[in-house]
């Protein structure tokens, strides 16, 4: 059973795709101000995870030529 310390509300995420390996690094932004890295994974696994996280939040995309592309999305709380 999970403790309450292991539970957190996700308020956004960042996903960085590495061109050289095709791996994706996913990191969650938590409501308590902390960040939780889910580590590097293959693109297929990351696609499933990002489909679950996508919510039409505010997106920020950064790109570094021949290295990576990073997408971040942050949700509005009402």
C-alpha atoms as one frame of an Amber mdcrd trajectory, in Angstrom:
protein
   0.000   0.000   0.000   1.237   3.488  -0.855   1.880   6.036   1.845   0.440
   9.531   1.542   3.989  10.798   0.949   4.084   8.824  -2.310   0.894  10.473
  -3.605   1.110  13.840  -5.340  -0.928  15.944  -7.741   0.721  16.365 -11.131
   0.477  19.929 -12.428   2.548  19.431 -15.564   5.298  17.500 -17.262   8.382
  17.840 -19.423   9.438  15.325 -22.046  12.854  15.550 -23.685  13.519  13.497
 -26.836  17.156  12.675 -27.597  17.927  12.493 -31.322  21.019  10.308 -30.984
  19.317   7.416 -29.157  15.608   8.045 -29.745  15.054   7.827 -25.972  12.667
  10.127 -24.123  13.214  11.516 -20.610   9.931  12.311 -18.802   9.767  14.486
 -15.687   6.614  15.382 -13.737   6.021  18.754 -12.047   4.172  18.231  -8.777
   1.795  20.591  -6.981   4.077  20.622  -3.916   6.789  22.271  -6.053   8.932
  19.163  -6.456   9.847  17.384  -9.671   9.775  13.616 -10.190  11.845  12.055
 -12.955  10.359   8.943 -14.543  13.683   8.298 -16.249  14.607   7.616 -19.863
  12.434   5.244 -21.857  11.935   4.187 -25.451   9.721   6.334 -27.664   6.837
   3.831 -27.710   6.589   3.684 -23.935   6.874   7.475 -23.704   4.095   7.937
 -26.293   1.664   5.920 -24.167   2.601   7.854 -21.029   2.362  11.261 -22.729
  -1.045  10.379 -24.198  -2.263   9.834 -20.634  -0.744  13.139 -19.488  -1.867
  15.345 -22.406  -4.679  17.696 -21.346  -4.631  20.809 -23.522  -2.516  22.738
 -21.064  -0.127  25.536 -21.949   2.714  24.014 -23.970   6.308  25.170 -24.262
   8.582  23.569 -26.866  12.365  23.965 -26.940  14.778  22.479 -29.464  18.554
  22.193 -29.604  19.831  21.411 -33.103  20.970  17.793 -33.544  20.546  17.044
 -29.830  17.025  17.126 -28.414  13.487  18.486 -28.480  11.693  19.160 -25.195
   7.945  19.661 -24.714   6.534  20.931 -21.426   2.842  21.248 -20.586   1.295
  22.901 -17.529  -2.342  22.598 -16.511  -4.765  25.258 -15.301  -6.299  24.617
 -11.890  -9.649  26.230 -11.186
